[in-house]
PDB file of C-alpha atoms in Angstrom:
ATOM      1  CA  UNK Y  30      37.665 -99.670  24.458  1.00 70.00           C
ATOM      2  CA  UNK Y  31      38.619 -99.677  28.125  1.00 85.00           C
ATOM      3  CA  UNK Y  32      40.052-102.720  29.840  1.00 94.00           C
ATOM      4  CA  UNK Y  33      38.609-103.294  33.304  1.00 96.00           C
ATOM      5  CA  UNK Y  34      40.869-104.657  36.033  1.00 95.00           C
ATOM      6  CA  UNK Y  35      40.867-105.182  39.766  1.00 96.00           C
ATOM      7  CA  UNK Y  36      43.824-104.218  41.921  1.00 97.00           C
ATOM      8  CA  UNK Y  37      43.896-106.012  45.249  1.00 97.00           C
ATOM      9  CA  UNK Y  38      45.528-103.979  48.018  1.00 98.00           C
ATOM     10  CA  UNK Y  39      47.462-105.394  51.009  1.00 96.00           C
ATOM     11  CA  UNK Y  40      44.476-104.916  53.355  1.00 96.00           C
ATOM     12  CA  UNK Y  41      42.180-106.883  51.032  1.00 96.00           C
ATOM     13  CA  UNK Y  42      40.370-103.927  49.443  1.00 98.00           C
ATOM     14  CA  UNK Y  43      39.738-104.401  45.722  1.00 98.00           C
ATOM     15  CA  UNK Y  44      39.920-101.333  43.490  1.00 98.00           C
ATOM     16  CA  UNK Y  45      38.001-101.138  40.217  1.00 98.00           C
ATOM     17  CA  UNK Y  46      40.438 -99.874  37.551  1.00 98.00           C
ATOM     18  CA  UNK Y  47      39.859 -99.015  33.892  1.00 98.00           C
ATOM     19  CA  UNK Y  48      42.732 -98.674  31.418  1.00 98.00           C
ATOM     20  CA  UNK Y  49      42.322 -97.130  27.960  1.00 97.00           C
ATOM     21  CA  UNK Y  50      45.034 -96.932  25.331  1.00 95.00           C
ATOM     22  CA  UNK Y  51      48.152 -98.706  24.206  1.00 92.00           C
ATOM     23  CA  UNK Y  52      50.505-100.450  26.636  1.00 90.00           C
ATOM     24  CA  UNK Y  53      53.470 -98.900  24.796  1.00 92.00           C
ATOM     25  CA  UNK Y  54      52.169 -95.319  25.138  1.00 96.00           C
ATOM     26  CA  UNK Y  55      54.756 -92.643  25.889  1.00 96.00           C
ATOM     27  CA  UNK Y  56      52.862 -91.305  28.919  1.00 97.00           C
ATOM     28  CA  UNK Y  57      50.228 -92.734  31.253  1.00 98.00           C
ATOM     29  CA  UNK Y  58      47.633 -90.301  32.599  1.00 98.00           C
ATOM     30  CA  UNK Y  59      46.175 -91.292  35.988  1.00 98.00           C
ATOM     31  CA  UNK Y  60      42.900 -89.474  36.739  1.00 98.00           C
ATOM     32  CA  UNK Y  61      41.608 -89.477  40.326  1.00 98.00           C
ATOM     33  CA  UNK Y  62      38.021 -88.537  41.160  1.00 98.00           C
ATOM     34  CA  UNK Y  63      36.632 -86.537  44.058  1.00 97.00           C
ATOM     35  CA  UNK Y  64      34.911 -87.503  47.302  1.00 95.00           C
ATOM     36  CA  UNK Y  65      31.696 -89.567  46.799  1.00 94.00           C
ATOM     37  CA  UNK Y  66      32.266 -89.739  43.010  1.00 97.00           C
ATOM     38  CA  UNK Y  67      33.838 -92.425  40.816  1.00 98.00           C
ATOM     39  CA  UNK Y  68      36.010 -92.780  37.732  1.00 98.00           C
ATOM     40  CA  UNK Y  69      33.142 -92.000  35.338  1.00 97.00           C
ATOM     41  CA  UNK Y  70      33.490 -88.324  36.293  1.00 98.00           C
ATOM     42  CA  UNK Y  71      36.331 -88.064  33.753  1.00 98.00           C
ATOM     43  CA  UNK Y  72      34.454 -89.398  30.699  1.00 97.00           C
ATOM     44  CA  UNK Y  73      34.768 -86.141  28.724  1.00 97.00           C
ATOM     45  CA  UNK Y  74      38.493 -85.898  29.434  1.00 98.00           C
ATOM     46  CA  UNK Y  75      39.043 -89.526  28.462  1.00 97.00           C
ATOM     47  CA  UNK Y  76      37.345 -89.022  25.104  1.00 97.00           C
ATOM     48  CA  UNK Y  77      39.312 -85.843  24.420  1.00 98.00           C
ATOM     49  CA  UNK Y  78      42.673 -87.374  25.312  1.00 97.00           C
ATOM     50  CA  UNK Y  79      42.134 -90.321  22.992  1.00 96.00           C
ATOM     51  CA  UNK Y  80      41.091 -88.000  20.169  1.00 96.00           C
ATOM     52  CA  UNK Y  81      44.039 -85.612  20.669  1.00 97.00           C
ATOM     53  CA  UNK Y  82      46.909 -87.958  21.428  1.00 97.00           C
ATOM     54  CA  UNK Y  83      45.901 -91.397  20.189  1.00 94.00           C
ATOM     55  CA  UNK Y  84      48.493 -94.092  20.888  1.00 94.00           C
ATOM     56  CA  UNK Y  85      50.912 -91.647  22.529  1.00 96.00           C
ATOM     57  CA  UNK Y  86      48.862 -91.614  25.749  1.00 97.00           C
ATOM     58  CA  UNK Y  87      47.308 -94.267  27.944  1.00 97.00           C
ATOM     59  CA  UNK Y  88      44.636 -93.284  30.497  1.00 98.00           C
ATOM     60  CA  UNK Y  89      43.925 -94.949  33.839  1.00 98.00           C
ATOM     61  CA  UNK Y  90      40.909 -94.184  35.996  1.00 98.00           C
ATOM     62  CA  UNK Y  91      39.913 -96.016  39.140  1.00 98.00           C
ATOM     63  CA  UNK Y  92      37.320 -95.889  41.892  1.00 98.00           C
ATOM     64  CA  UNK Y  93      38.818 -95.027  45.278  1.00 98.00           C
ATOM     65  CA  UNK Y  94      38.257 -97.436  48.170  1.00 98.00           C
ATOM     66  CA  UNK Y  95      34.651 -97.366  49.300  1.00 96.00           C
ATOM     67  CA  UNK Y  96      33.566 -95.623  46.092  1.00 97.00           C
ATOM     68  CA  UNK Y  97      31.999 -96.791  42.843  1.00 97.00           C
ATOM     69  CA  UNK Y  98      32.704-100.422  42.036  1.00 97.00           C
ATOM     70  CA  UNK Y  99      35.595-100.719  44.494  1.00 98.00           C
ATOM     71  CA  UNK Y 100      35.024-102.609  47.734  1.00 96.00           C
ATOM     72  CA  UNK Y 101      34.408-101.082  51.140  1.00 95.00           C
ATOM     73  CA  UNK Y 102      37.147-100.855  53.748  1.00 94.00           C
ATOM     74  CA  UNK Y 103      37.821-100.655  57.473  1.00 94.00           C
ATOM     75  CA  UNK Y 104      36.913 -97.255  58.911  1.00 93.00           C
ATOM     76  CA  UNK Y 105      40.458 -96.655  60.149  1.00 94.00           C
ATOM     77  CA  UNK Y 106      41.662 -96.656  56.528  1.00 96.00           C
ATOM     78  CA  UNK Y 107      39.256 -93.917  55.418  1.00 95.00           C
ATOM     79  CA  UNK Y 108      42.090 -91.378  55.284  1.00 96.00           C
ATOM     80  CA  UNK Y 109      43.923 -89.378  52.650  1.00 97.00           C
ATOM     81  CA  UNK Y 110      47.163 -91.010  53.785  1.00 97.00           C
ATOM     82  CA  UNK Y 111      45.739 -94.398  52.823  1.00 98.00           C
ATOM     83  CA  UNK Y 112      44.558 -93.030  49.486  1.00 98.00           C
ATOM     84  CA  UNK Y 113      48.120 -91.861  48.809  1.00 98.00           C
ATOM     85  CA  UNK Y 114      49.360 -95.387  49.501  1.00 98.00           C
ATOM     86  CA  UNK Y 115      46.623 -96.787  47.253  1.00 98.00           C
ATOM     87  CA  UNK Y 116      47.769 -94.567  44.372  1.00 98.00           C
ATOM     88  CA  UNK Y 117      51.316 -95.897  44.700  1.00 98.00           C
ATOM     89  CA  UNK Y 118      49.940 -99.445  44.603  1.00 98.00           C
ATOM     90  CA  UNK Y 119      47.823 -98.737  41.498  1.00 98.00           C
ATOM     91  CA  UNK Y 120      50.847 -97.323  39.696  1.00 97.00           C
ATOM     92  CA  UNK Y 121      52.909-100.400  40.518  1.00 97.00           C
ATOM     93  CA  UNK Y 122      50.106-102.688  39.341  1.00 97.00           C
ATOM     94  CA  UNK Y 123      48.947-101.082  36.086  1.00 96.00           C
ATOM     95  CA  UNK Y 124      51.713 -98.647  35.075  1.00 95.00           C
ATOM     96  CA  UNK Y 125      54.950-100.026  36.570  1.00 94.00           C
ATOM     97  CA  UNK Y 126      57.216 -98.206  34.088  1.00 94.00           C
ATOM     98  CA  UNK Y 127      57.259 -94.978  32.132  1.00 95.00           C
ATOM     99  CA  UNK Y 128      56.275 -91.382  32.818  1.00 96.00           C
ATOM    100  CA  UNK Y 129      52.943 -90.507  34.377  1.00 98.00           C
ATOM    101  CA  UNK Y 130      50.836 -87.364  34.588  1.00 98.00           C
ATOM    102  CA  UNK Y 131      48.622 -87.223  37.671  1.00 98.00           C
ATOM    103  CA  UNK Y 132      45.238 -85.496  37.426  1.00 98.00           C
ATOM    104  CA  UNK Y 133      43.184 -85.034  40.587  1.00 98.00           C
ATOM    105  CA  UNK Y 134      39.776 -83.515  41.252  1.00 98.00           C
ATOM    106  CA  UNK Y 135      38.985 -82.417  44.829  1.00 97.00           C
ATOM    107  CA  UNK Y 136      39.828 -85.433  47.029  1.00 97.00           C
ATOM    108  CA  UNK Y 137      41.728 -86.857  44.055  1.00 98.00           C
ATOM    109  CA  UNK Y 138      44.037 -83.846  44.019  1.00 98.00           C
ATOM    110  CA  UNK Y 139      44.594 -84.218  47.740  1.00 98.00           C
ATOM    111  CA  UNK Y 140      45.418 -87.887  47.119  1.00 98.00           C
ATOM    112  CA  UNK Y 141      48.152 -86.843  44.690  1.00 98.00           C
ATOM    113  CA  UNK Y 142      49.627 -84.578  47.368  1.00 98.00           C
ATOM    114  CA  UNK Y 143      49.560 -87.393  49.921  1.00 98.00           C
ATOM    115  CA  UNK Y 144      51.286 -89.719  47.469  1.00 98.00           C
ATOM    116  CA  UNK Y 145      54.034 -87.117  46.967  1.00 98.00           C
ATOM    117  CA  UNK Y 146      54.341 -86.631  50.733  1.00 97.00           C
ATOM    118  CA  UNK Y 147      54.389 -90.295  51.748  1.00 97.00           C
ATOM    119  CA  UNK Y 148      56.290 -91.758  48.786  1.00 98.00           C
ATOM    120  CA  UNK Y 149      58.692 -89.010  47.646  1.00 97.00           C
ATOM    121  CA  UNK Y 150      61.198 -91.321  45.940  1.00 97.00           C
ATOM    122  CA  UNK Y 151      58.481 -93.281  44.145  1.00 97.00           C
ATOM    123  CA  UNK Y 152      56.772 -90.033  43.139  1.00 97.00           C
ATOM    124  CA  UNK Y 153      59.963 -88.419  41.846  1.00 96.00           C
ATOM    125  CA  UNK Y 154      60.882 -91.470  39.775  1.00 96.00           C
ATOM    126  CA  UNK Y 155      57.570 -91.606  37.937  1.00 96.00           C
ATOM    127  CA  UNK Y 156      55.749 -88.267  37.883  1.00 97.00           C
ATOM    128  CA  UNK Y 157      56.254 -85.936  34.913  1.00 97.00           C
ATOM    129  CA  UNK Y 158      53.299 -83.555  35.263  1.00 97.00           C
ATOM    130  CA  UNK Y 159      50.384 -82.512  37.468  1.00 98.00           C
ATOM    131  CA  UNK Y 160      46.854 -81.181  36.961  1.00 98.00           C
ATOM    132  CA  UNK Y 161      44.815 -80.063  39.964  1.00 98.00           C
ATOM    133  CA  UNK Y 162      41.083 -79.522  39.386  1.00 98.00           C
ATOM    134  CA  UNK Y 163      38.920 -77.886  42.072  1.00 97.00           C
ATOM    135  CA  UNK Y 164      41.080 -79.038  44.955  1.00 97.00           C
ATOM    136  CA  UNK Y 165      43.025 -77.702  47.929  1.00 96.00           C
ATOM    137  CA  UNK Y 166      46.193 -78.226  49.923  1.00 96.00           C
ATOM    138  CA  UNK Y 167      44.729 -76.566  53.029  1.00 92.00           C
ATOM    139  CA  UNK Y 168      41.799 -78.687  54.162  1.00 80.00           C
ATOM    140  CA  UNK Y 169      38.695 -76.614  54.893  1.00 76.00           C
ATOM    141  CA  UNK Y 170      40.670 -73.405  55.556  1.00 62.00           C
ATOM    142  CA  UNK Y 171      38.954 -71.527  52.726  1.00 65.00           C
ATOM    143  CA  UNK Y 172      35.627 -73.404  52.623  1.00 64.00           C
ATOM    144  CA  UNK Y 173      32.685 -71.186  53.528  1.00 62.00           C
ATOM    145  CA  UNK Y 174      30.128 -72.654  51.074  1.00 64.00           C
ATOM    146  CA  UNK Y 175      29.640 -69.227  49.530  1.00 64.00           C
ATOM    147  CA  UNK Y 176      27.966 -68.052  52.750  1.00 62.00           C
ATOM    148  CA  UNK Y 177      28.846 -65.841  55.692  1.00 62.00           C
ATOM    149  CA  UNK Y 178      31.575 -67.211  57.999  1.00 72.00           C
ATOM    150  CA  UNK Y 179      29.111 -67.613  60.874  1.00 71.00           C
ATOM    151  CA  UNK Y 180      26.669 -69.707  58.852  1.00 67.00           C
ATOM    152  CA  UNK Y 181      29.590 -71.655  57.351  1.00 65.00           C
ATOM    153  CA  UNK Y 182      30.769 -72.596  60.855  1.00 70.00           C
ATOM    154  CA  UNK Y 183      27.308 -73.878  61.738  1.00 67.00           C
ATOM    155  CA  UNK Y 184      27.157 -75.914  58.526  1.00 66.00           C
ATOM    156  CA  UNK Y 185      30.603 -77.366  59.212  1.00 65.00           C
ATOM    157  CA  UNK Y 186      29.571 -78.430  62.705  1.00 67.00           C
ATOM    158  CA  UNK Y 187      26.447 -80.113  61.358  1.00 65.00           C
ATOM    159  CA  UNK Y 188      28.388 -81.694  58.507  1.00 69.00           C
ATOM    160  CA  UNK Y 189      31.110 -83.043  60.794  1.00 69.00           C
ATOM    161  CA  UNK Y 190      28.555 -84.474  63.212  1.00 63.00           C
ATOM    162  CA  UNK Y 191      26.616 -86.087  60.389  1.00 66.00           C
ATOM    163  CA  UNK Y 192      29.805 -87.512  58.881  1.00 65.00           C
ATOM    164  CA  UNK Y 193      30.598 -89.238  62.171  1.00 61.00           C
ATOM    165  CA  UNK Y 194      27.201 -90.907  62.137  1.00 62.00           C
ATOM    166  CA  UNK Y 195      27.485 -92.002  58.508  1.00 68.00           C
ATOM    167  CA  UNK Y 196      30.978 -93.396  59.059  1.00 68.00           C
ATOM    168  CA  UNK Y 197      29.543 -95.939  61.484  1.00 68.00           C
ATOM    169  CA  UNK Y 198      27.012 -97.208  58.917  1.00 72.00           C
ATOM    170  CA  UNK Y 199      29.479 -99.528  57.233  1.00 64.00           C
ATOM    171  CA  UNK Y 200      29.046-100.654  53.633  1.00 75.00           C
ATOM    172  CA  UNK Y 201      25.433 -99.494  53.301  1.00 79.00           C
ATOM    173  CA  UNK Y 202      24.816 -97.112  50.433  1.00 83.00           C
ATOM    174  CA  UNK Y 203      22.550 -94.053  50.219  1.00 83.00           C
ATOM    175  CA  UNK Y 204      18.987 -94.812  49.075  1.00 77.00           C
ATOM    176  CA  UNK Y 205      18.516 -93.665  45.491  1.00 82.00           C
ATOM    177  CA  UNK Y 206      15.084 -92.240  46.285  1.00 82.00           C
ATOM    178  CA  UNK Y 207      16.634 -89.989  48.924  1.00 81.00           C
ATOM    179  CA  UNK Y 208      19.347 -88.845  46.531  1.00 87.00           C
ATOM    180  CA  UNK Y 209      16.789 -87.965  43.872  1.00 85.00           C
ATOM    181  CA  UNK Y 210      14.996 -85.810  46.459  1.00 86.00           C
ATOM    182  CA  UNK Y 211      18.316 -84.142  47.299  1.00 86.00           C
ATOM    183  CA  UNK Y 212      19.198 -83.266  43.707  1.00 91.00           C
ATOM    184  CA  UNK Y 213      18.417 -79.540  44.169  1.00 92.00           C
ATOM    185  CA  UNK Y 214      20.826 -79.439  47.136  1.00 90.00           C
ATOM    186  CA  UNK Y 215      23.476 -81.369  45.194  1.00 92.00           C
ATOM    187  CA  UNK Y 216      23.096 -78.995  42.296  1.00 95.00           C
ATOM    188  CA  UNK Y 217      23.489 -75.945  44.583  1.00 91.00           C
ATOM    189  CA  UNK Y 218      26.520 -77.341  46.391  1.00 90.00           C
ATOM    190  CA  UNK Y 219      28.471 -78.726  43.433  1.00 95.00           C
ATOM    191  CA  UNK Y 220      27.577 -76.717  40.332  1.00 97.00           C
ATOM    192  CA  UNK Y 221      27.743 -73.097  39.261  1.00 96.00           C
ATOM    193  CA  UNK Y 222      25.576 -71.080  36.884  1.00 94.00           C
ATOM    194  CA  UNK Y 223      24.975 -73.842  34.349  1.00 91.00           C
ATOM    195  CA  UNK Y 224      24.337 -77.537  34.858  1.00 93.00           C
ATOM    196  CA  UNK Y 225      23.515 -80.212  32.299  1.00 95.00           C
ATOM    197  CA  UNK Y 226      20.813 -82.553  33.685  1.00 94.00           C
ATOM    198  CA  UNK Y 227      22.915 -85.545  32.585  1.00 95.00           C
ATOM    199  CA  UNK Y 228      25.707 -84.366  34.882  1.00 97.00           C
ATOM    200  CA  UNK Y 229      23.371 -84.259  37.881  1.00 95.00           C
ATOM    201  CA  UNK Y 230      22.242 -87.780  37.043  1.00 94.00           C
ATOM    202  CA  UNK Y 231      25.835 -88.983  36.819  1.00 96.00           C
ATOM    203  CA  UNK Y 232      26.799 -87.370  40.131  1.00 96.00           C
ATOM    204  CA  UNK Y 233      23.713 -88.792  41.844  1.00 94.00           C
ATOM    205  CA  UNK Y 234      24.507 -92.226  40.444  1.00 94.00           C
ATOM    206  CA  UNK Y 235      28.080 -91.995  41.763  1.00 96.00           C
ATOM    207  CA  UNK Y 236      26.981 -90.934  45.263  1.00 94.00           C
ATOM    208  CA  UNK Y 237      24.540 -93.862  45.286  1.00 94.00           C
ATOM    209  CA  UNK Y 238      27.473 -96.229  44.748  1.00 94.00           C
ATOM    210  CA  UNK Y 239      29.616 -94.808  47.570  1.00 94.00           C
ATOM    211  CA  UNK Y 240      29.435 -96.564  50.918  1.00 92.00           C
ATOM    212  CA  UNK Y 241      28.164 -94.537  53.856  1.00 91.00           C
ATOM    213  CA  UNK Y 242      31.447 -95.369  55.591  1.00 91.00           C
ATOM    214  CA  UNK Y 243      33.402 -93.624  52.851  1.00 90.00           C
ATOM    215  CA  UNK Y 244      30.986 -90.679  52.664  1.00 89.00           C
ATOM    216  CA  UNK Y 245      31.370 -90.066  56.384  1.00 88.00           C
ATOM    217  CA  UNK Y 246      34.775 -91.542  57.080  1.00 88.00           C
ATOM    218  CA  UNK Y 247      36.939 -89.393  54.812  1.00 91.00           C
ATOM    219  CA  UNK Y 248      35.492 -86.080  56.031  1.00 88.00           C
ATOM    220  CA  UNK Y 249      37.862 -85.593  58.978  1.00 87.00           C
ATOM    221  CA  UNK Y 250      41.000 -86.319  56.968  1.00 88.00           C
ATOM    222  CA  UNK Y 251      39.933 -84.046  54.116  1.00 91.00           C
ATOM    223  CA  UNK Y 252      39.257 -81.155  56.481  1.00 87.00           C
ATOM    224  CA  UNK Y 253      42.588 -81.479  58.264  1.00 88.00           C
ATOM    225  CA  UNK Y 254      45.028 -81.860  55.383  1.00 93.00           C
ATOM    226  CA  UNK Y 255      47.833 -79.299  54.945  1.00 94.00           C
ATOM    227  CA  UNK Y 256      50.325 -80.058  52.182  1.00 96.00           C
ATOM    228  CA  UNK Y 257      51.572 -76.711  50.853  1.00 94.00           C
ATOM    229  CA  UNK Y 258      55.110 -77.550  51.980  1.00 95.00           C
ATOM    230  CA  UNK Y 259      54.960 -80.788  50.022  1.00 95.00           C
ATOM    231  CA  UNK Y 260      53.891 -78.900  46.904  1.00 95.00           C
ATOM    232  CA  UNK Y 261      56.869 -76.562  47.086  1.00 94.00           C
ATOM    233  CA  UNK Y 262      59.116 -79.584  46.502  1.00 93.00           C
ATOM    234  CA  UNK Y 263      57.352 -80.261  43.178  1.00 95.00           C
ATOM    235  CA  UNK Y 264      57.965 -76.833  41.664  1.00 92.00           C
ATOM    236  CA  UNK Y 265      60.003 -78.225  38.749  1.00 92.00           C
ATOM    237  CA  UNK Y 266      57.071 -80.144  37.246  1.00 95.00           C
ATOM    238  CA  UNK Y 267      54.788 -78.850  34.468  1.00 95.00           C
ATOM    239  CA  UNK Y 268      51.493 -78.234  36.225  1.00 97.00           C
ATOM    240  CA  UNK Y 269      48.056 -76.694  35.904  1.00 97.00           C
ATOM    241  CA  UNK Y 270      45.449 -75.701  38.492  1.00 97.00           C
ATOM    242  CA  UNK Y 271      41.822 -74.924  37.686  1.00 98.00           C
ATOM    243  CA  UNK Y 272      38.967 -73.580  39.795  1.00 97.00           C
ATOM    244  CA  UNK Y 273      35.507 -72.132  39.309  1.00 97.00           C
ATOM    245  CA  UNK Y 274      34.769 -68.729  40.794  1.00 95.00           C
ATOM    246  CA  UNK Y 275      31.445 -70.142  42.118  1.00 95.00           C
ATOM    247  CA  UNK Y 276      33.069 -73.160  43.763  1.00 95.00           C
ATOM    248  CA  UNK Y 277      31.559 -73.464  47.259  1.00 92.00           C
ATOM    249  CA  UNK Y 278      33.829 -76.288  48.443  1.00 92.00           C
ATOM    250  CA  UNK Y 279      37.279 -75.351  47.140  1.00 94.00           C
ATOM    251  CA  UNK Y 280      36.979 -71.645  46.207  1.00 94.00           C
ATOM    252  CA  UNK Y 281      39.611 -69.703  44.206  1.00 95.00           C
ATOM    253  CA  UNK Y 282      41.967 -69.068  47.186  1.00 95.00           C
ATOM    254  CA  UNK Y 283      42.544 -72.841  47.290  1.00 95.00           C
ATOM    255  CA  UNK Y 284      43.845 -72.917  43.713  1.00 96.00           C
ATOM    256  CA  UNK Y 285      45.732 -69.668  44.185  1.00 95.00           C
ATOM    257  CA  UNK Y 286      47.723 -71.114  47.089  1.00 95.00           C
ATOM    258  CA  UNK Y 287      48.534 -74.209  45.004  1.00 96.00           C
ATOM    259  CA  UNK Y 288      49.769 -71.996  42.158  1.00 94.00           C
ATOM    260  CA  UNK Y 289      51.856 -69.961  44.591  1.00 94.00           C
ATOM    261  CA  UNK Y 290      53.499 -73.148  45.882  1.00 94.00           C
ATOM    262  CA  UNK Y 291      54.096 -74.436  42.316  1.00 91.00           C
ATOM    263  CA  UNK Y 292      55.689 -71.585  40.353  1.00 81.00           C
ATOM    264  CA  UNK Y 293      55.587 -73.520  37.062  1.00 80.00           C
ATOM    265  CA  UNK Y 294      51.813 -73.540  37.048  1.00 87.00           C
ATOM    266  CA  UNK Y 295      49.046 -72.326  34.791  1.00 90.00           C
ATOM    267  CA  UNK Y 296      46.131 -71.112  36.925  1.00 95.00           C
ATOM    268  CA  UNK Y 297      42.741 -71.066  35.224  1.00 97.00           C
ATOM    269  CA  UNK Y 298      39.754 -69.420  36.925  1.00 97.00           C
ATOM    270  CA  UNK Y 299      36.460 -70.295  35.213  1.00 97.00           C
ATOM    271  CA  UNK Y 300      33.734 -67.628  35.594  1.00 97.00           C
ATOM    272  CA  UNK Y 301      30.352 -68.917  36.689  1.00 97.00           C
ATOM    273  CA  UNK Y 302      31.582 -72.474  37.316  1.00 97.00           C
ATOM    274  CA  UNK Y 303      31.293 -74.498  40.494  1.00 96.00           C
ATOM    275  CA  UNK Y 304      33.089 -77.530  41.889  1.00 97.00           C
ATOM    276  CA  UNK Y 305      32.525 -79.982  39.017  1.00 98.00           C
ATOM    277  CA  UNK Y 306      34.778 -78.343  36.442  1.00 98.00           C
ATOM    278  CA  UNK Y 307      35.468 -81.457  34.369  1.00 98.00           C
ATOM    279  CA  UNK Y 308      31.705 -81.571  33.686  1.00 98.00           C
ATOM    280  CA  UNK Y 309      30.853 -77.855  33.725  1.00 97.00           C
ATOM    281  CA  UNK Y 310      33.890 -76.621  31.787  1.00 97.00           C
ATOM    282  CA  UNK Y 311      35.300 -79.639  29.941  1.00 98.00           C
ATOM    283  CA  UNK Y 312      36.940 -77.485  27.273  1.00 97.00           C
ATOM    284  CA  UNK Y 313      39.039 -75.600  29.814  1.00 98.00           C
ATOM    285  CA  UNK Y 314      39.992 -78.749  31.710  1.00 98.00           C
ATOM    286  CA  UNK Y 315      40.815 -80.592  28.482  1.00 98.00           C
ATOM    287  CA  UNK Y 316      42.958 -77.689  27.265  1.00 98.00           C
ATOM    288  CA  UNK Y 317      44.884 -77.471  30.545  1.00 98.00           C
ATOM    289  CA  UNK Y 318      45.504 -81.211  30.585  1.00 98.00           C
ATOM    290  CA  UNK Y 319      46.580 -81.188  26.948  1.00 98.00           C
ATOM    291  CA  UNK Y 320      48.940 -78.301  27.675  1.00 97.00           C
ATOM    292  CA  UNK Y 321      50.689 -80.223  30.437  1.00 97.00           C
ATOM    293  CA  UNK Y 322      50.873 -83.343  28.265  1.00 98.00           C
ATOM    294  CA  UNK Y 323      52.292 -81.376  25.340  1.00 97.00           C
ATOM    295  CA  UNK Y 324      55.123 -80.142  27.581  1.00 96.00           C
ATOM    296  CA  UNK Y 325      55.743 -83.611  28.996  1.00 97.00           C
ATOM    297  CA  UNK Y 326      55.780 -85.259  25.561  1.00 96.00           C
ATOM    298  CA  UNK Y 327      58.083 -82.545  24.251  1.00 94.00           C
ATOM    299  CA  UNK Y 328      60.423 -83.098  27.167  1.00 85.00           C
ATOM    300  CA  UNK Y 329      60.175 -79.485  28.319  1.00 47.00           C
ATOM    301  CA  UNK Y 330      60.464 -79.319  32.133  1.00 44.00           C
ATOM    302  CA  UNK Y 331      59.093 -75.811  32.522  1.00 40.00           C
ATOM    303  CA  UNK Y 332      56.891 -73.080  31.152  1.00 36.00           C
ATOM    304  CA  UNK Y 333      57.260 -69.341  31.578  1.00 34.00           C
ATOM    305  CA  UNK Y 334      55.813 -67.875  34.768  1.00 32.00           C
ATOM    306  CA  UNK Y 335      54.772 -64.398  35.749  1.00 30.00           C
ATOM    307  CA  UNK Y 336      56.374 -62.453  38.553  1.00 29.00           C
ATOM    308  CA  UNK Y 337      53.752 -63.780  40.952  1.00 30.00           C
ATOM    309  CA  UNK Y 338      54.691 -67.359  40.075  1.00 33.00           C
ATOM    310  CA  UNK Y 339      51.590 -68.323  38.077  1.00 36.00           C
ATOM    311  CA  UNK Y 340      50.059 -67.660  34.713  1.00 36.00           C
ATOM    312  CA  UNK Y 341      46.446 -66.721  35.280  1.00 40.00           C
ATOM    313  CA  UNK Y 342      43.898 -67.343  32.543  1.00 38.00           C
ATOM    314  CA  UNK Y 343      40.448 -65.833  32.954  1.00 35.00           C
ATOM    315  CA  UNK Y 344      38.131 -66.745  30.062  1.00 35.00           C
ATOM    316  CA  UNK Y 345      35.883 -63.904  28.988  1.00 29.00           C
ATOM    317  CA  UNK Y 346      32.776 -66.036  28.703  1.00 34.00           C
ATOM    318  CA  UNK Y 347      31.379 -69.520  29.209  1.00 33.00           C
ATOM    319  CA  UNK Y 348      32.340 -72.335  26.860  1.00 34.00           C
ATOM    320  CA  UNK Y 349      30.069 -74.987  25.454  1.00 32.00           C
ATOM    321  CA  UNK Y 350      29.646 -78.226  27.312  1.00 33.00           C
ATOM    322  CA  UNK Y 351      31.156 -81.358  25.795  1.00 32.00           C
ATOM    323  CA  UNK Y 352      28.680 -83.619  24.017  1.00 32.00           C
ATOM    324  CA  UNK Y 353      29.849 -86.986  25.304  1.00 30.00           C
ATOM    325  CA  UNK Y 354      27.124 -88.669  27.320  1.00 31.00           C
ATOM    326  CA  UNK Y 355      27.870 -90.238  30.713  1.00 32.00           C
ATOM    327  CA  UNK Y 356      27.944 -93.987  31.074  1.00 31.00           C
ATOM    328  CA  UNK Y 357      24.532 -95.221  32.241  1.00 33.00           C
ATOM    329  CA  UNK Y 358      24.465 -96.112  35.906  1.00 35.00           C
ATOM    330  CA  UNK Y 359      24.466 -99.797  36.656  1.00 34.00           C
TER     331      UNK Y 359
END
């Protein structure tokens, strides 16, 4: 059973946090969700970790400011820099001692990089391993939505303009009826060849909980981030990076540049998968996370790397989707 907590931040924002596992676990895994999602995105990974590692691992998930069951915030704090500060605060509040493994999807991965950049001493004292899922260290450098560069530029202009409008809408949330009508677009943007209907429902439910300020406000910061230099300072840590070859938001070059910056990295490219790898390819994500945890628990600081600085794993076919059902939306 998960214990639900609230972490109150210095600016008054309250973060919804869920902690699963023993307080005396050897390692705490912090899992950070992507933009417009919430902590429920990791439900298949949470179940797998508890089954594999039992009392040796404790898992923390939380909803970023303006997302899920966390409170809204001032527009000026809708930045990745602030999310990096928030992560440091969550660690101090719910996992003040012991080793941690940080797992980030999309915006969550970028949050991990900001935490490392803004709090290097804090990061170095606590972090024992990293897992990056469908994320980037280069903003929208490689994002073309699977379309021609010209059309991608037009979409980015429209998206940026729309984000500015949404950011001024405060704590309002998207109408559920509108989101249901947009499900085909959400499916095209976020998923690859296969998509379980329950995953679309979970994603739609998460977007419905995100404030319009967070949906629009974080867009500029996400597009502008560049943290490859920060990653090069973390090369000693066991790490994994995963990406789908149909990912329209953070395509394979994003993960490849992360792996190049982190020589001790396993790079997994999932054929036919899109942006929501923890839902589309839970087996691959679970295996990569377990691999990093195995090395951390064994005390091994490194794994072998190829001459190019990354071990690339390309599965020959799709895997089956995990059977755990998402938590019903409230």
